[in-house]
Amino acid sequence: MIDVDWDSDTLAALTDFANHEVDVDRRKALGAAAYSVAALALPSSSWWARMAQRSSARPGTGTVSVGEGDVEAVREMVSAFSRSDQRRGGGHARSTVVHYLTSDVARLLRGRYTHEPVRRAMFSAAGELAYLAGWMAFDNGQHAHAQAGFRLAVRLAAEADDQPLAGHILRAMAHQAIDLGHVRPGVELAAASIDGARYTLASPRERALLGVVHARALGASGDTRAAAAALLRAEYDLADARAGDEEPSRVFFFGEASLAHETACTLRDTGDLAGAQREFRRSVRTRRADTFTRTHAVTLGYLGAVQARQGSIEEACATWSRALDAMDGIHSARTRAVVADMRSAVSPLRGRGIPAVASLDARAATYLAAT
């Protein structure tokens, strides 16, 4: 079970995270691993201030001396793993990410620092890595693992006093909660992600990312008017982003295509299927599919589902066929869910002699059997 106590020591929590990975896998085999709604409760406002002071008060216990070069090395690894995740999905190399975090990076976090800013920068880099471990687990349907990774990442971001990173992580927690049907805590997490300095200190691109997930949470809750206002603000924020902006590498993936994807999901969830189709098409049209392959495949799957709901089943089958083409080499529970949804959508039409349906259903069944 995930520890819901936010006041334990962060480095002890890192050790617990390593143990949790093993424990969840063991309980999963027994059918007992679970995502915890109770663990979505956020700490008090005073907790954030205490955590920001904790790093400087903690003496280094290790023998390694940590400098700016070590921080850059960790950030380079985070960037490489992030790009792999975007292309190949969260099921590819996640165990490597977790091992790197809980061994090499854990040793650096316990080291002796040349300057206090270096300490904060290292905790920030470790927070991004823990977030990535959580995000990859989320993408691969390992929701208990994901939740543990996100909670650890929040602790590390708080010790680094990195408000925009904390917002980025809370946004991911909101995304997961909404996808799993926990709408009310999802709205609360999304609102927390844009609260105060988490939003104001973020770069325009990151503000747009936080805002569009907030919009999606509002849409899922049925607050259509507030969702529309949040979507508009996210559009404005992304329009303010400029080449050469000082922004974290973690937002490298977020551009017009990603904004259109999340906008489409929001419109779909509020019942605007025509608007959702328009935005999914914009996302497909503007995305660099060779770099962001996983999300491209998911977007095509969602677009096909909207087309099917509108009665255009042959058009949907053509779109879904493109999605299956894009899924080659991807390890992601989200792509598997898309394919399962394809089969569910066409199931009433099986045996009716529609070639597009028969071909698509056979390909989808083969994909699911293989993955």
XYZ file of C-alpha atoms in Angstrom:
371
model
C 0.000 0.000 0.000
C 1.229 3.510 -0.810
C 2.296 5.507 2.248
C 0.084 8.612 2.439
C 2.300 10.351 5.024
C 4.032 13.328 3.375
C 6.283 14.109 6.364
C 8.717 11.214 6.139
C 12.256 11.938 4.958
C 12.614 12.203 1.169
C 15.702 10.016 0.932
C 13.981 7.378 3.056
C 11.030 7.692 0.664
C 13.419 7.025 -2.219
C 14.495 3.784 -0.561
C 10.842 2.937 0.039
C 10.152 3.595 -3.644
C 12.744 1.019 -4.647
C 11.185 -1.486 -2.250
C 7.684 -0.536 -3.423
C 8.578 -1.484 -6.981
C 9.351 -5.022 -5.869
C 6.438 -5.201 -3.439
C 3.852 -4.038 -5.979
C 5.078 -6.572 -8.515
C 4.740 -9.299 -5.885
C 1.229 -8.210 -4.881
C 0.248 -7.758 -8.518
C 0.974 -11.432 -9.015
C -1.445 -12.082 -6.165
C -4.040 -9.690 -7.586
C -3.677 -7.153 -4.745
C -1.703 -4.202 -6.178
C -3.850 -1.082 -6.197
C -3.969 2.602 -7.020
C -4.911 4.577 -3.915
C -7.437 7.427 -4.050
C -6.466 8.327 -0.466
C -2.909 8.969 -1.675
C -4.185 11.764 -3.932
C -4.660 14.051 -0.916
C -2.133 16.883 -1.073
C -0.012 18.108 1.828
C -0.715 21.408 3.578
C 0.692 24.703 2.333
C 3.151 24.799 5.261
C 4.606 21.464 4.135
C 5.998 23.002 0.979
C 7.906 25.639 2.934
C 9.302 23.039 5.345
C 10.459 20.841 2.481
C 12.228 23.751 0.772
C 14.318 24.191 3.934
C 15.007 20.496 4.450
C 17.769 19.977 1.892
C 20.058 22.661 3.275
C 19.615 21.308 6.810
C 20.439 17.702 5.860
C 24.163 16.853 6.073
C 25.686 14.848 3.262
C 26.339 11.318 4.430
C 28.009 9.929 1.332
C 31.618 10.111 0.208
C 30.988 11.469 -3.292
C 31.374 15.198 -3.964
C 28.591 16.482 -6.227
C 29.035 19.394 -8.615
C 27.314 21.057 -11.553
C 28.674 18.446 -13.966
C 26.863 15.708 -12.075
C 23.596 17.620 -12.348
C 24.082 18.031 -16.089
C 24.823 14.315 -16.462
C 21.541 13.402 -14.748
C 19.611 15.898 -16.869
C 21.141 14.431 -20.031
C 19.949 10.970 -19.004
C 16.459 12.265 -18.215
C 16.288 13.845 -21.668
C 17.413 10.636 -23.380
C 14.903 8.512 -21.463
C 12.122 11.031 -22.169
C 12.715 10.895 -25.900
C 12.706 7.110 -25.821
C 9.398 7.162 -23.946
C 7.852 9.443 -26.573
C 8.872 7.091 -29.381
C 8.590 3.645 -27.833
C 6.154 3.958 -24.943
C 6.406 3.621 -21.199
C 6.850 -0.151 -21.282
C 10.232 0.244 -22.979
C 13.254 0.675 -20.648
C 11.298 1.771 -17.574
C 13.158 -0.690 -15.365
C 16.396 0.985 -16.484
C 15.023 4.393 -15.464
C 14.024 3.099 -12.020
C 17.395 1.419 -11.476
C 19.284 4.567 -12.460
C 17.159 6.655 -10.074
C 17.429 4.297 -7.110
C 21.148 3.548 -7.491
C 23.309 6.164 -9.234
C 21.091 9.190 -8.568
C 20.253 8.109 -5.015
C 23.987 8.044 -4.273
C 24.363 11.600 -5.626
C 21.436 12.839 -3.536
C 23.225 11.583 -0.406
C 26.520 13.167 -1.432
C 28.377 16.310 -0.381
C 27.539 19.398 -2.442
C 29.878 22.140 -3.583
C 27.152 24.806 -3.285
C 23.553 24.977 -2.066
C 22.238 25.823 -5.593
C 23.857 22.591 -6.823
C 21.985 20.635 -4.156
C 18.669 22.122 -5.230
C 19.451 21.531 -8.896
C 20.268 17.870 -8.214
C 17.033 17.354 -6.292
C 15.174 18.998 -9.180
C 16.851 16.714 -11.737
C 16.050 13.685 -9.563
C 12.455 14.909 -9.311
C 12.188 14.957 -13.096
C 13.574 11.433 -13.238
C 11.111 10.170 -10.598
C 8.305 11.892 -12.500
C 9.419 10.156 -15.697
C 9.463 6.769 -13.943
C 5.916 7.495 -12.828
C 4.780 8.697 -16.239
C 6.196 5.644 -17.999
C 4.382 3.395 -15.533
C 1.163 5.347 -16.122
C 1.530 4.929 -19.876
C 2.067 1.211 -19.423
C -0.963 0.742 -17.169
C 1.100 0.160 -13.989
C -0.917 2.619 -11.949
C 0.319 1.794 -8.458
C 3.914 2.164 -9.683
C 2.987 5.435 -11.368
C 1.386 6.878 -8.264
C 4.405 6.017 -6.128
C 6.728 7.631 -8.675
C 4.673 10.819 -8.837
C 4.529 11.149 -5.046
C 8.296 10.720 -4.771
C 8.757 13.279 -7.535
C 6.606 15.801 -5.633
C 8.829 15.391 -2.567
C 12.004 15.917 -4.592
C 10.569 18.956 -6.363
C 9.523 20.432 -3.021
C 13.024 19.976 -1.558
C 14.430 21.641 -4.661
C 11.914 24.479 -4.187
C 11.132 24.012 -7.887
C 7.561 25.241 -8.134
C 7.039 24.742 -11.881
C 8.301 21.155 -11.613
C 5.853 20.536 -8.771
C 3.066 21.865 -11.005
C 4.200 19.596 -13.832
C 3.994 16.542 -11.579
C 0.628 17.486 -10.079
C -0.642 17.882 -13.650
C 0.416 14.300 -14.392
C -1.296 13.066 -11.233
C -4.469 14.857 -12.345
C -4.212 13.286 -15.799
C -3.942 9.811 -14.270
C -6.825 10.413 -11.853
C -9.116 11.629 -14.656
C -8.214 8.687 -16.887
C -9.051 6.298 -14.040
C -12.405 7.973 -13.416
C -11.529 9.813 -10.194
C -12.835 13.144 -11.421
C -13.153 15.173 -8.220
C -9.583 14.572 -6.980
C -8.424 15.033 -10.571
C -9.948 18.516 -10.633
C -8.337 19.329 -7.274
C -4.915 18.178 -8.459
C -5.224 20.096 -11.726
C -6.224 23.238 -9.826
C -3.232 22.784 -7.505
C -0.924 22.452 -10.518
C -1.746 26.011 -11.640
C -1.823 27.533 -8.170
C 0.455 30.487 -7.484
C 4.120 30.193 -8.412
C 3.647 26.766 -9.990
C 1.959 28.614 -12.853
C 3.443 32.112 -12.685
C 7.078 30.944 -12.598
C 6.570 28.372 -15.362
C 7.562 29.058 -18.953
C 4.734 29.880 -21.395
C 4.921 26.378 -22.897
C 4.635 24.720 -19.507
C 1.808 27.054 -18.478
C -0.067 25.911 -21.576
C 0.464 22.263 -20.635
C -0.758 22.806 -17.071
C -3.717 24.802 -18.338
C -4.933 22.341 -20.947
C -4.939 19.465 -18.443
C -6.853 21.710 -16.044
C -9.333 22.279 -18.879
C -9.631 18.559 -19.433
C -10.340 17.978 -15.742
C -13.011 20.685 -15.768
C -14.563 19.166 -18.872
C -14.665 15.730 -17.282
C -16.438 17.254 -14.275
C -19.143 18.730 -16.514
C -18.078 22.373 -16.096
C -18.147 23.130 -19.826
C -17.924 26.902 -19.513
C -14.877 26.842 -17.226
C -13.258 24.210 -19.459
C -13.699 26.451 -22.504
C -12.122 29.398 -20.668
C -9.171 27.237 -19.582
C -8.678 25.988 -23.152
C -8.564 29.550 -24.418
C -5.985 30.531 -21.820
C -3.850 27.517 -22.747
C -3.979 28.589 -26.410
C -2.808 32.076 -25.438
C -0.020 30.694 -23.253
C 1.312 28.462 -26.013
C 1.141 31.384 -28.453
C 3.446 33.281 -26.075
C 6.143 30.588 -26.295
C 9.100 31.614 -28.431
C 12.154 29.876 -29.838
C 15.014 30.570 -27.472
C 12.821 30.772 -24.361
C 14.459 29.584 -21.185
C 12.336 26.516 -20.504
C 12.899 23.061 -18.988
C 13.621 20.177 -21.350
C 10.672 18.238 -19.883
C 8.260 20.278 -22.038
C 10.063 19.522 -25.320
C 7.119 17.404 -26.467
C 4.415 20.009 -25.906
C 3.447 22.033 -28.953
C 0.471 22.616 -31.197
C -0.106 18.885 -31.748
C -0.211 18.092 -28.026
C -2.427 21.070 -27.264
C -4.817 19.985 -30.020
C -4.870 16.405 -28.671
C -5.799 17.493 -25.137
C -8.281 20.042 -26.481
C -9.920 17.297 -28.535
C -10.167 15.049 -25.472
C -11.830 17.869 -23.553
C -14.329 18.544 -26.339
C -15.050 14.831 -26.724
C -15.723 14.501 -23.000
C -18.146 17.445 -23.080
C -20.059 15.947 -26.027
C -18.716 18.140 -28.849
C -17.789 15.332 -31.254
C -17.439 17.589 -34.302
C -15.045 19.858 -32.410
C -13.152 16.848 -31.084
C -12.731 15.435 -34.596
C -11.453 18.797 -35.854
C -8.856 19.035 -33.063
C -7.739 15.403 -33.329
C -7.187 15.997 -37.049
C -5.148 19.109 -36.259
C -3.071 17.083 -33.832
C -2.382 14.358 -36.408
C -1.562 16.938 -39.062
C 0.901 18.939 -36.963
C 2.722 16.218 -35.002
C 6.193 14.924 -35.880
C 5.125 11.294 -35.906
C 8.649 9.879 -36.169
C 9.616 11.586 -32.884
C 6.341 11.384 -30.947
C 5.202 8.040 -32.257
C 3.361 6.749 -29.180
C 1.102 9.775 -28.834
C 0.572 9.896 -32.606
C -0.781 6.356 -32.514
C -3.035 7.152 -29.535
C -4.356 10.295 -31.246
C -5.246 8.319 -34.362
C -7.015 5.780 -32.177
C -9.052 8.464 -30.452
C -9.862 10.110 -33.784
C -11.146 6.794 -35.131
C -13.317 6.341 -32.051
C -14.908 9.771 -32.559
C -15.540 9.007 -36.229
C -17.186 5.716 -35.280
C -19.426 7.455 -32.733
C -20.526 9.796 -35.512
C -21.502 6.815 -37.690
C -18.567 6.973 -40.143
C -17.417 3.407 -39.535
C -15.430 2.909 -42.736
C -13.613 6.201 -42.195
C -12.942 5.094 -38.628
C -11.509 1.773 -39.819
C -9.155 3.609 -42.172
C -7.987 5.848 -39.319
C -7.590 2.899 -36.976
C -5.566 1.076 -39.615
C -3.143 4.031 -39.640
C -2.986 3.826 -35.848
C -2.039 0.147 -36.013
C 0.646 0.974 -38.561
C 2.135 3.487 -36.115
C 2.104 1.059 -33.165
C 4.869 -1.175 -34.457
C 7.574 -1.380 -31.775
C 5.606 0.554 -29.142
C 5.200 -0.850 -25.621
C 2.272 1.004 -24.056
C -0.922 0.050 -22.265
C -2.563 3.118 -23.775
C -2.009 1.816 -27.300
C -3.318 -1.591 -26.225
C -6.412 0.085 -24.750
C -6.955 1.937 -28.023
C -6.861 -1.344 -29.934
C -9.205 -3.049 -27.467
C -11.620 -0.146 -27.939
C -11.403 -0.607 -31.726
C -12.528 -4.194 -31.419
C -15.319 -3.247 -29.030
C -16.579 -0.560 -31.421
C -16.725 -2.870 -34.440
C -18.036 -5.920 -32.569
C -21.720 -5.267 -33.487
C -20.694 -5.257 -37.169
C -18.788 -8.536 -37.237
C -20.090 -11.025 -39.746
C -21.968 -8.414 -41.792
C -19.648 -8.654 -44.761
C -18.042 -5.226 -44.431
C -14.472 -5.704 -45.706
C -13.010 -2.730 -43.819
C -14.448 -4.012 -40.536
C -13.264 -7.591 -41.072
C -9.742 -6.478 -41.988
C -9.453 -4.052 -39.086
C -10.827 -6.542 -36.562
C -8.359 -9.218 -37.663
C -5.404 -6.821 -37.425
C -6.509 -5.613 -34.005
C -6.889 -9.158 -32.695
C -3.405 -10.033 -33.948
C -1.920 -6.954 -32.276
C -3.517 -7.724 -28.923
C -2.426 -11.339 -29.053
C 1.140 -10.299 -29.817
C 1.374 -7.637 -27.099
